[in-house]
Short mmCIF file of N, CA and C in Angstrom, two decimals:
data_model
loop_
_atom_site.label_atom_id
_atom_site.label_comp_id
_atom_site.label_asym_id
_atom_site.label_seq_id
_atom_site.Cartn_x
_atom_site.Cartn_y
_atom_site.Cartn_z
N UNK A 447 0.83 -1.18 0.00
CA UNK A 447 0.00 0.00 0.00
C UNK A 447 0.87 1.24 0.00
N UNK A 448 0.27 1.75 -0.92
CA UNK A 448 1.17 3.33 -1.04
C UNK A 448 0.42 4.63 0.17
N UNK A 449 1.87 4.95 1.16
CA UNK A 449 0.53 5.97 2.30
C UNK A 449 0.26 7.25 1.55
N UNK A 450 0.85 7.53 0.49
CA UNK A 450 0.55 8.59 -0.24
C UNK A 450 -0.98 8.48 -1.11
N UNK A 451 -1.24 7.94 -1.50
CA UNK A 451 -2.47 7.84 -2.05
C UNK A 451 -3.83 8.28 -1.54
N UNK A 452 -4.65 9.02 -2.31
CA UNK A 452 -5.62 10.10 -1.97
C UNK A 452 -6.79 9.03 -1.59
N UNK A 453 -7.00 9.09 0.06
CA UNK A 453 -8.28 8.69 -0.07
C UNK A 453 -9.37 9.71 0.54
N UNK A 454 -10.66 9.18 -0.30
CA UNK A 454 -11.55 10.21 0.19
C UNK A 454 -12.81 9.35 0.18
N UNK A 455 -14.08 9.93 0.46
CA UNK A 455 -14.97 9.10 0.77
C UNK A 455 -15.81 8.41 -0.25
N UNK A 456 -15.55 8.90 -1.49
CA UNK A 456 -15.10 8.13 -2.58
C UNK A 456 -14.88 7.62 -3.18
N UNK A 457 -13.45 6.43 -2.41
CA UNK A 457 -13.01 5.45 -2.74
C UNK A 457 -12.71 4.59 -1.75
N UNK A 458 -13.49 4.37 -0.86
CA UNK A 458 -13.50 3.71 0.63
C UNK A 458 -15.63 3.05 0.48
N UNK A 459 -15.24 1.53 0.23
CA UNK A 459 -16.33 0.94 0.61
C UNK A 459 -17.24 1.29 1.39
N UNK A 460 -18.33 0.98 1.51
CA UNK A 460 -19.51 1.73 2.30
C UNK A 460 -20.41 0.53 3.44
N UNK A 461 -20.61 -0.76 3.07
CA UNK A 461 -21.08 -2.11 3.49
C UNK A 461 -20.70 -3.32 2.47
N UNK A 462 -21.13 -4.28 3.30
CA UNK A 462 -20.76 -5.60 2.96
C UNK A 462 -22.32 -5.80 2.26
N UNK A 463 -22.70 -6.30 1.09
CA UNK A 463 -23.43 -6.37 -0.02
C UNK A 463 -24.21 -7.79 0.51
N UNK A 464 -22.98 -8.76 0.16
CA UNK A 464 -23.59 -10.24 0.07
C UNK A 464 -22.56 -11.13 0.28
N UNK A 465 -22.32 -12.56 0.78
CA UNK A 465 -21.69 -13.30 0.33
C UNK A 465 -22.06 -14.19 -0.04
N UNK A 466 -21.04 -15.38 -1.02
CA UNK A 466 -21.92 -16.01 -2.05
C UNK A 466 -21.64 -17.42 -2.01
N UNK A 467 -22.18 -18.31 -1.58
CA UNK A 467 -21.94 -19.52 -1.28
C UNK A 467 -22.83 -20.16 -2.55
N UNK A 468 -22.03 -21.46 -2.95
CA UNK A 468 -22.47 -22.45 -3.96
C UNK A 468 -23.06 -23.32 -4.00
N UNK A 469 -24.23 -23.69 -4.10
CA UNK A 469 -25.19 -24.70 -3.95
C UNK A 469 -25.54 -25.81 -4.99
N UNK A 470 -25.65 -27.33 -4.36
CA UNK A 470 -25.62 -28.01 -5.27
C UNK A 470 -26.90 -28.24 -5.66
N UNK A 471 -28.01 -27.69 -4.89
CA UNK A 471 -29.25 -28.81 -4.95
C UNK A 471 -30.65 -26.83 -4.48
N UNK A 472 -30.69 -26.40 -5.53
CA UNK A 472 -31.33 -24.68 -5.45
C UNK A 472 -32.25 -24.85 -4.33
N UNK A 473 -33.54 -25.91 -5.04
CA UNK A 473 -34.48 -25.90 -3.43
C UNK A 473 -34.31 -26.53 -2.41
N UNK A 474 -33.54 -27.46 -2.57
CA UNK A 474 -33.38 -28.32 -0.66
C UNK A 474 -32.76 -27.12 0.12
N UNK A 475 -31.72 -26.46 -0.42
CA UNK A 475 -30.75 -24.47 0.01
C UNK A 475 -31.86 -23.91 0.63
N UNK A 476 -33.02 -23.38 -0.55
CA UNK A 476 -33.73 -22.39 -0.38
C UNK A 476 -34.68 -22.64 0.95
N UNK A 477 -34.97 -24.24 0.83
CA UNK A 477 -36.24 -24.29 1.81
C UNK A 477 -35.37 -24.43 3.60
N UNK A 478 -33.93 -24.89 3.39
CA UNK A 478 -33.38 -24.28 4.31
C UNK A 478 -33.46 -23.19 5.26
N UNK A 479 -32.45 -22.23 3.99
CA UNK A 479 -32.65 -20.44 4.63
C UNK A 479 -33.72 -20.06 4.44
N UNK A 480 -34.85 -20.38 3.68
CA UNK A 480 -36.26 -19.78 4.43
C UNK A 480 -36.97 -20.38 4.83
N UNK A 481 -37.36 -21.99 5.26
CA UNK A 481 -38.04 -22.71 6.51
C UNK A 481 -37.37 -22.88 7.71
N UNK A 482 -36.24 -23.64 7.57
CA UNK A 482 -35.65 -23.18 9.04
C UNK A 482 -35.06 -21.93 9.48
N UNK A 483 -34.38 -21.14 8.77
CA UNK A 483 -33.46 -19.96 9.29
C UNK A 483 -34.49 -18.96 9.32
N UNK A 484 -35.98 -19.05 8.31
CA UNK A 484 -36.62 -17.70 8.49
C UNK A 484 -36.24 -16.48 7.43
N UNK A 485 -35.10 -16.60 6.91
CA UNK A 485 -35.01 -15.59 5.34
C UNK A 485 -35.91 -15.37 4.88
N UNK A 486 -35.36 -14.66 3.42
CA UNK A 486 -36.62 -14.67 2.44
C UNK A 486 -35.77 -14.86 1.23
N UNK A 487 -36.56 -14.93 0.01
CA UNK A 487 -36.17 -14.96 -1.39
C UNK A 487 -36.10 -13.34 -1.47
N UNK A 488 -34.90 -12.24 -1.50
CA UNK A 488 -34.67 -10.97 -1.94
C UNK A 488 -34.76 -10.73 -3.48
N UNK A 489 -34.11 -11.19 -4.19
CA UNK A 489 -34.27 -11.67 -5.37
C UNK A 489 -33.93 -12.61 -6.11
N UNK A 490 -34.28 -12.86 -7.47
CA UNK A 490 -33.47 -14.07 -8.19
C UNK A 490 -33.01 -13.78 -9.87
N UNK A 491 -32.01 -14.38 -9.97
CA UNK A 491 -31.77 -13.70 -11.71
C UNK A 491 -31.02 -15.36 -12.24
N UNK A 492 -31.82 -15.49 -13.27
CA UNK A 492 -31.48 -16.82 -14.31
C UNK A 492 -30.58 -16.63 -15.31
N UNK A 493 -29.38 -17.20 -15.33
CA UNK A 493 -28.59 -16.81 -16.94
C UNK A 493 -28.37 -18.38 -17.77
N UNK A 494 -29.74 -18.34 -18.44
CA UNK A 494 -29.81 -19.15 -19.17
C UNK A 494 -28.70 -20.28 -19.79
N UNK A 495 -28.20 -18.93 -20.64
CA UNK A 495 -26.70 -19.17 -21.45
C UNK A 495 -25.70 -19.51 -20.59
N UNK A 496 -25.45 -19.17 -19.60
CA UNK A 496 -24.79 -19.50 -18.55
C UNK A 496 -24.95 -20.56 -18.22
N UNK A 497 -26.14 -21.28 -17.86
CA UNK A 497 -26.74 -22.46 -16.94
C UNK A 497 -26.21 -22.15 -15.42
N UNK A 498 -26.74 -20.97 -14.99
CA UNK A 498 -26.93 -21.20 -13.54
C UNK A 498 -27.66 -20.01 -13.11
N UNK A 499 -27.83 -19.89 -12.04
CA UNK A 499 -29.63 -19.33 -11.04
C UNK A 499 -28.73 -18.58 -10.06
N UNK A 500 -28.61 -17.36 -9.44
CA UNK A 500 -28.30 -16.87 -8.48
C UNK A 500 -29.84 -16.36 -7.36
N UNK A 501 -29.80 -16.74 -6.20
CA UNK A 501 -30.85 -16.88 -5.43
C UNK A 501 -30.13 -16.04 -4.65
N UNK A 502 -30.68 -14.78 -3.75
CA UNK A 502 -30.48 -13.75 -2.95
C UNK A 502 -31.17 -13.57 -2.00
N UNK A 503 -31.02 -14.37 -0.64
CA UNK A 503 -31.88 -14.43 0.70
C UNK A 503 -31.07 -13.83 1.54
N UNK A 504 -32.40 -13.30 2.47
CA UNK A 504 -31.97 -12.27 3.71
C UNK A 504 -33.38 -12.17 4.28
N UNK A 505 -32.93 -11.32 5.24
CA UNK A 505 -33.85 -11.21 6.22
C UNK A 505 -34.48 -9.80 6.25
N UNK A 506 -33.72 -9.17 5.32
CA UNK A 506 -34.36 -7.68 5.19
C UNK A 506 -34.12 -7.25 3.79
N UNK A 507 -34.34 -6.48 2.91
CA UNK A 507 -34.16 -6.15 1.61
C UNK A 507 -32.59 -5.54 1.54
N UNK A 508 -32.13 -5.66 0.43
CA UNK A 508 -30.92 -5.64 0.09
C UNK A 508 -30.11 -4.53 0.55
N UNK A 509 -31.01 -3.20 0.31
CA UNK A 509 -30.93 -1.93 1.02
C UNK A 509 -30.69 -1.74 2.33
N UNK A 510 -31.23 -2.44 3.50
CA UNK A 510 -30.70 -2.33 4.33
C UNK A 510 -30.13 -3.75 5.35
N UNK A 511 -29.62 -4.10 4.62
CA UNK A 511 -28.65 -5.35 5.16
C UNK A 511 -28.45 -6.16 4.30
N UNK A 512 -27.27 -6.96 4.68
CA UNK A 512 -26.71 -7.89 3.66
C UNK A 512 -26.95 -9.24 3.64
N UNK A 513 -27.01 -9.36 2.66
CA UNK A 513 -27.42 -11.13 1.94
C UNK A 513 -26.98 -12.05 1.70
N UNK A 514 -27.32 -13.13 1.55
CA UNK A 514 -26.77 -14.42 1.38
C UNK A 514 -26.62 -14.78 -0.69
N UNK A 515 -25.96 -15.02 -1.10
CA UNK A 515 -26.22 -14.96 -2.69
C UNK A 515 -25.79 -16.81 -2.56
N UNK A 516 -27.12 -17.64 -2.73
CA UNK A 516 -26.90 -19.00 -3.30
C UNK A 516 -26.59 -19.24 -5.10
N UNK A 517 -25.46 -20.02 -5.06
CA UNK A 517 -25.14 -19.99 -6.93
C UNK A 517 -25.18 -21.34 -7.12
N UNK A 518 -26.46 -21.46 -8.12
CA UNK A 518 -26.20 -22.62 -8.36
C UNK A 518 -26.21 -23.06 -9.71
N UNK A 519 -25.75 -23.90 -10.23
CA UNK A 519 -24.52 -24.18 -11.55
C UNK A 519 -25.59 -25.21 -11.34
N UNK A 520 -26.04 -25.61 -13.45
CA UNK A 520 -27.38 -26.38 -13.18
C UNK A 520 -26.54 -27.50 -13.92
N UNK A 521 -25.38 -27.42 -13.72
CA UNK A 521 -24.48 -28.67 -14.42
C UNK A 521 -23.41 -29.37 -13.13
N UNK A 522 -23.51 -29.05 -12.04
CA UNK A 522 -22.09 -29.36 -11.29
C UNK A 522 -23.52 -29.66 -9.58
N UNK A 523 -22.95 -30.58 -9.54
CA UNK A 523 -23.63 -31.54 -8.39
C UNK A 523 -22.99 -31.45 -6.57
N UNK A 524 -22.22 -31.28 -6.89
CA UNK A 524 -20.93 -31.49 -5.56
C UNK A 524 -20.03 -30.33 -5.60
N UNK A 525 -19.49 -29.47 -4.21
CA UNK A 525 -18.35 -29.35 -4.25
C UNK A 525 -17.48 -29.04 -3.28
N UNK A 526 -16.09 -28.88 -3.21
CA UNK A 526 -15.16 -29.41 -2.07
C UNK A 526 -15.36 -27.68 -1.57
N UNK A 527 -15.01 -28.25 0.02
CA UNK A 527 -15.03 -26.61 0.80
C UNK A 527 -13.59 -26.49 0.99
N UNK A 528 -13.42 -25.27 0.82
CA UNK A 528 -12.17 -25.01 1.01
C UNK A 528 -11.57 -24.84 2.38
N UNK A 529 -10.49 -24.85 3.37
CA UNK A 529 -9.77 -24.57 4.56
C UNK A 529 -10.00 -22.92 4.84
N UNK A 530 -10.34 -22.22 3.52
CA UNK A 530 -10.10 -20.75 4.05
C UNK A 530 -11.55 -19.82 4.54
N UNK A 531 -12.83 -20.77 4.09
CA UNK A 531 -13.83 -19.82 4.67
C UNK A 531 -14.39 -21.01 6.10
N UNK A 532 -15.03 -20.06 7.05
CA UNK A 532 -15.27 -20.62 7.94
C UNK A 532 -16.84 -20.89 8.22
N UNK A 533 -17.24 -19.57 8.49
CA UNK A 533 -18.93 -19.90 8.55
C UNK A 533 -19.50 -18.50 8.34
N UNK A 534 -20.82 -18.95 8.27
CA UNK A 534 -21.79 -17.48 8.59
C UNK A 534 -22.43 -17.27 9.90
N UNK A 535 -22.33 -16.53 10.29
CA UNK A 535 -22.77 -16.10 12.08
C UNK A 535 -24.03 -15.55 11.70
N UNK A 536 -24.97 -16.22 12.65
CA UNK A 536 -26.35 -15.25 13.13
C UNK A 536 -27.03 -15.30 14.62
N UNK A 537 -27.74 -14.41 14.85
CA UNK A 537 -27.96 -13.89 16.00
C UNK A 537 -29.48 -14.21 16.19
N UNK A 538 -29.37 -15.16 17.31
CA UNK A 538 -30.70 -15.26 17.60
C UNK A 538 -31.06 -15.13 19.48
N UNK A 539 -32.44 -14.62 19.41
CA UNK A 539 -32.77 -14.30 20.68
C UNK A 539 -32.23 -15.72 21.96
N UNK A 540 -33.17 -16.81 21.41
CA UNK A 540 -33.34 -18.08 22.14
C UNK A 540 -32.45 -19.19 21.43
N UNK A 541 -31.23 -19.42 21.48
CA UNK A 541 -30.35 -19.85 21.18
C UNK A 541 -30.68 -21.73 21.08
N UNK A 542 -31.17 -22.04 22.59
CA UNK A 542 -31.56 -23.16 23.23
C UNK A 542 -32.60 -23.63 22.27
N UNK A 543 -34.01 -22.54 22.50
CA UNK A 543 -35.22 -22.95 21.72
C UNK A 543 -34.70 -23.00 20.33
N UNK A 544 -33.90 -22.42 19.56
CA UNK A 544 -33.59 -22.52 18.31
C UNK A 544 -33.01 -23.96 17.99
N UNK A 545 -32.07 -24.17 18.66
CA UNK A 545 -31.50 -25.75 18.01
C UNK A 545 -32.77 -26.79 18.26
N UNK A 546 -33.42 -26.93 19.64
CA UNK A 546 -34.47 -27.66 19.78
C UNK A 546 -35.38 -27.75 18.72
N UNK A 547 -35.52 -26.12 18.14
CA UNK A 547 -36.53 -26.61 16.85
C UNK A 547 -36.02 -27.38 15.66
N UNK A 548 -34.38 -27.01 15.57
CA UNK A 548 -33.95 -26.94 14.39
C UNK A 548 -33.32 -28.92 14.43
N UNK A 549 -33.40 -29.50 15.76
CA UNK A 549 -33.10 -30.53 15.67
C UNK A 549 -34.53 -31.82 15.24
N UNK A 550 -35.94 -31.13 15.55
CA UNK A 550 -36.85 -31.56 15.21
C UNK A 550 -37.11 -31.59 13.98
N UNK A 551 -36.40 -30.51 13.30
CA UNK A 551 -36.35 -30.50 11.56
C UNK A 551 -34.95 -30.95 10.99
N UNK A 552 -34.59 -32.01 11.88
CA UNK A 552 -33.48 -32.65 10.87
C UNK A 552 -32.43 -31.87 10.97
N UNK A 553 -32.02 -31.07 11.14
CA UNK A 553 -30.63 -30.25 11.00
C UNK A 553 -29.98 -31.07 11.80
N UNK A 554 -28.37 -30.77 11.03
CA UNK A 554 -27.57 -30.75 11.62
C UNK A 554 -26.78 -30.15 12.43
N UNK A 555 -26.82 -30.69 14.11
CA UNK A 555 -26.57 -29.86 14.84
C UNK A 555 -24.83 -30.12 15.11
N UNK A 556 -23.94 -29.00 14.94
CA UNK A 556 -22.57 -29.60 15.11
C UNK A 556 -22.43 -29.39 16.40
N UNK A 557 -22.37 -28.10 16.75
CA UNK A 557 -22.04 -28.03 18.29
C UNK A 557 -22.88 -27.55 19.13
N UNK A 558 -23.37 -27.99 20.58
CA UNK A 558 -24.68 -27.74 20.81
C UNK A 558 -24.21 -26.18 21.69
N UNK A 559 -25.53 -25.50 22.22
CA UNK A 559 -25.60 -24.64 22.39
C UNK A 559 -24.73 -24.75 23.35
N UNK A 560 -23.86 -23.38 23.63
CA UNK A 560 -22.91 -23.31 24.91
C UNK A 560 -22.29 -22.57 25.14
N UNK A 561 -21.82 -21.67 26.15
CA UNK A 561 -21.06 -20.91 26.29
C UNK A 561 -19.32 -20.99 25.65
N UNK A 562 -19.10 -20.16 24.83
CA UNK A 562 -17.36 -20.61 24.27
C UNK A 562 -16.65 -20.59 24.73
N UNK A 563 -15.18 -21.60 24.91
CA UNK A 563 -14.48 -21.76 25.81
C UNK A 563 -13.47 -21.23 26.33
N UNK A 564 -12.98 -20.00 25.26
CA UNK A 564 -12.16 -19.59 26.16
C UNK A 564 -13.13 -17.84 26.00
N UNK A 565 -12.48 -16.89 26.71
CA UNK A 565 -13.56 -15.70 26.89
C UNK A 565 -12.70 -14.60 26.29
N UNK A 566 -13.15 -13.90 25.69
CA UNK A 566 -12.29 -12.82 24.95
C UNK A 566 -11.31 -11.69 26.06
N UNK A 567 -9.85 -11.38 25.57
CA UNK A 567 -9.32 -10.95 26.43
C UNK A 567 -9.33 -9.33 26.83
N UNK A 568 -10.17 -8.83 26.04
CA UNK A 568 -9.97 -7.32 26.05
C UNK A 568 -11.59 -7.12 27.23
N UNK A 569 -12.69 -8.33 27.27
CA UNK A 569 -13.70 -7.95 27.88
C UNK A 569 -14.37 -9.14 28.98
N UNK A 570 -13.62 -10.11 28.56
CA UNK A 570 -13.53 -11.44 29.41
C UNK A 570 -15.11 -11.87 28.88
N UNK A 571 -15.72 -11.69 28.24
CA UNK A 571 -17.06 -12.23 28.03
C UNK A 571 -17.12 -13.18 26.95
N UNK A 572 -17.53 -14.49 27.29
CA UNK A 572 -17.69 -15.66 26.27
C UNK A 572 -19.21 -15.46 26.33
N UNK A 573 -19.76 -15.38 24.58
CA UNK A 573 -20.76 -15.58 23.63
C UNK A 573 -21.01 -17.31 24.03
N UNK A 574 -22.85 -17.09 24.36
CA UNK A 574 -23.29 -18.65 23.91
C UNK A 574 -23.42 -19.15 22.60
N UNK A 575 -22.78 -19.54 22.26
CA UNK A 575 -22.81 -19.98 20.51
C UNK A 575 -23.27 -21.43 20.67
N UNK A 576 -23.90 -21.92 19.14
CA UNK A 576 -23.71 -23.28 18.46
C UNK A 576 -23.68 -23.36 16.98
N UNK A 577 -23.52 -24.17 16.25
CA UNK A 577 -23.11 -24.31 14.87
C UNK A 577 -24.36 -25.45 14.62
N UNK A 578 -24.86 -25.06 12.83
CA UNK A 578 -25.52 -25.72 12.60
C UNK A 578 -24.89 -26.01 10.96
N UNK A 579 -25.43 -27.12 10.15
CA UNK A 579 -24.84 -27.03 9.04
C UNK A 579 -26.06 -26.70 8.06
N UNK A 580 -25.83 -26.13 6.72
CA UNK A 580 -26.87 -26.19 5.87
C UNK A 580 -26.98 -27.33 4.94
N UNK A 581 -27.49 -27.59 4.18
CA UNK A 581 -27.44 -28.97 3.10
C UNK A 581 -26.37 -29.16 2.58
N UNK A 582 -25.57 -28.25 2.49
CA UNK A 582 -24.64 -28.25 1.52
C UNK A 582 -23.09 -28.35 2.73
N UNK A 583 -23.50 -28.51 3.71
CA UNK A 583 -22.45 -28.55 4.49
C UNK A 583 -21.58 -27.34 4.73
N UNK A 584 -22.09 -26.18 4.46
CA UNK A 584 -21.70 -25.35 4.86
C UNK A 584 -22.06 -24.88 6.60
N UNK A 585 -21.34 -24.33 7.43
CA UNK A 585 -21.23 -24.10 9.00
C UNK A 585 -22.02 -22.36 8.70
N UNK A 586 -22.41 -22.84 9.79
CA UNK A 586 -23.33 -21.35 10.26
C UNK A 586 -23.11 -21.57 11.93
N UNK A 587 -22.61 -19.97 12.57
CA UNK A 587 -22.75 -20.26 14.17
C UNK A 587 -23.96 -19.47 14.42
N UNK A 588 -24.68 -19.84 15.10
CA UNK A 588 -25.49 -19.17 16.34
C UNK A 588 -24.99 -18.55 17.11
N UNK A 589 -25.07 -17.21 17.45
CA UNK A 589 -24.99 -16.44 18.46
C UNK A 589 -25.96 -15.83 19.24
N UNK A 590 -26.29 -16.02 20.56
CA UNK A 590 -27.27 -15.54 21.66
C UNK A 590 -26.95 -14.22 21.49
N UNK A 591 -27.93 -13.40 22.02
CA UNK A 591 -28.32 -12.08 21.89
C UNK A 591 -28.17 -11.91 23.21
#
């Protein structure tokens, strides 16, 4: 990075948009993030020529918060996760009641609800978290409110 370089408000990002996870299977995803997690369908755009569907769920319109972008490739079935992304975090009131429901609907529960083990050092406060997976084996944590 050059410290000389002009920044102004400008050329300095504003929010985080979306991130975009790859899906093998569009509706087993969708009925996921919007039967169990509660999302919605924000929008959707088809590129034919392409052969694949981008699906855009959230919990609020695009405008004011950011989204989930499912891609799914209507030719490719499977695919490997990489070491470098970890999960998506969300925040829910009833942490407890949440896995309870979410274990009645089949989810996969990785780690059950619980306080984390070691406690952050600048405030000493450990978050009750748990991890759930989506179809696609992607990790999502729970975080208590």
């Amino acid at each position: 990075m050059n410290a000389k370089n002009d920044i102004s408000a400008q050329t300095i990002p504003t929010r985080i948009l979306y991130t975009m996870i790859r899906v093998a299977n569009l509706e087993h995803s969708l009925a996921f993030y919007r039967d169990v997690l509660g999302m919605h369908e924000v929008r959707r755009e088809t590129f034919t020529e392409g052969r694949f569907t981008l699906v855009f769920v959230g919990y609020r319109a695009e405008t004011e918060n950011a989204v989930i972008e499912l891609t799914y490739n209507w030719d490719k079935t499977s695919y490997l996760h990489g070491t470098g992304f970890g999960h998506i975090a969300l925040e829910v009131p009833d942490i407890h009641g949440a896995c309870e429901r979410f274990s009645r609907m089949g989810v996969k529960i990785v780690r059950a609800p619980g306080p984390m083990t070691l406690a952050v050092d600048e405030t000493g406060h450990r978050e009750t978290i748990a991890f759930i997976e989506d179809p696609d084996g992607y990790r999502i944590e729970l975080i208590q409110t």
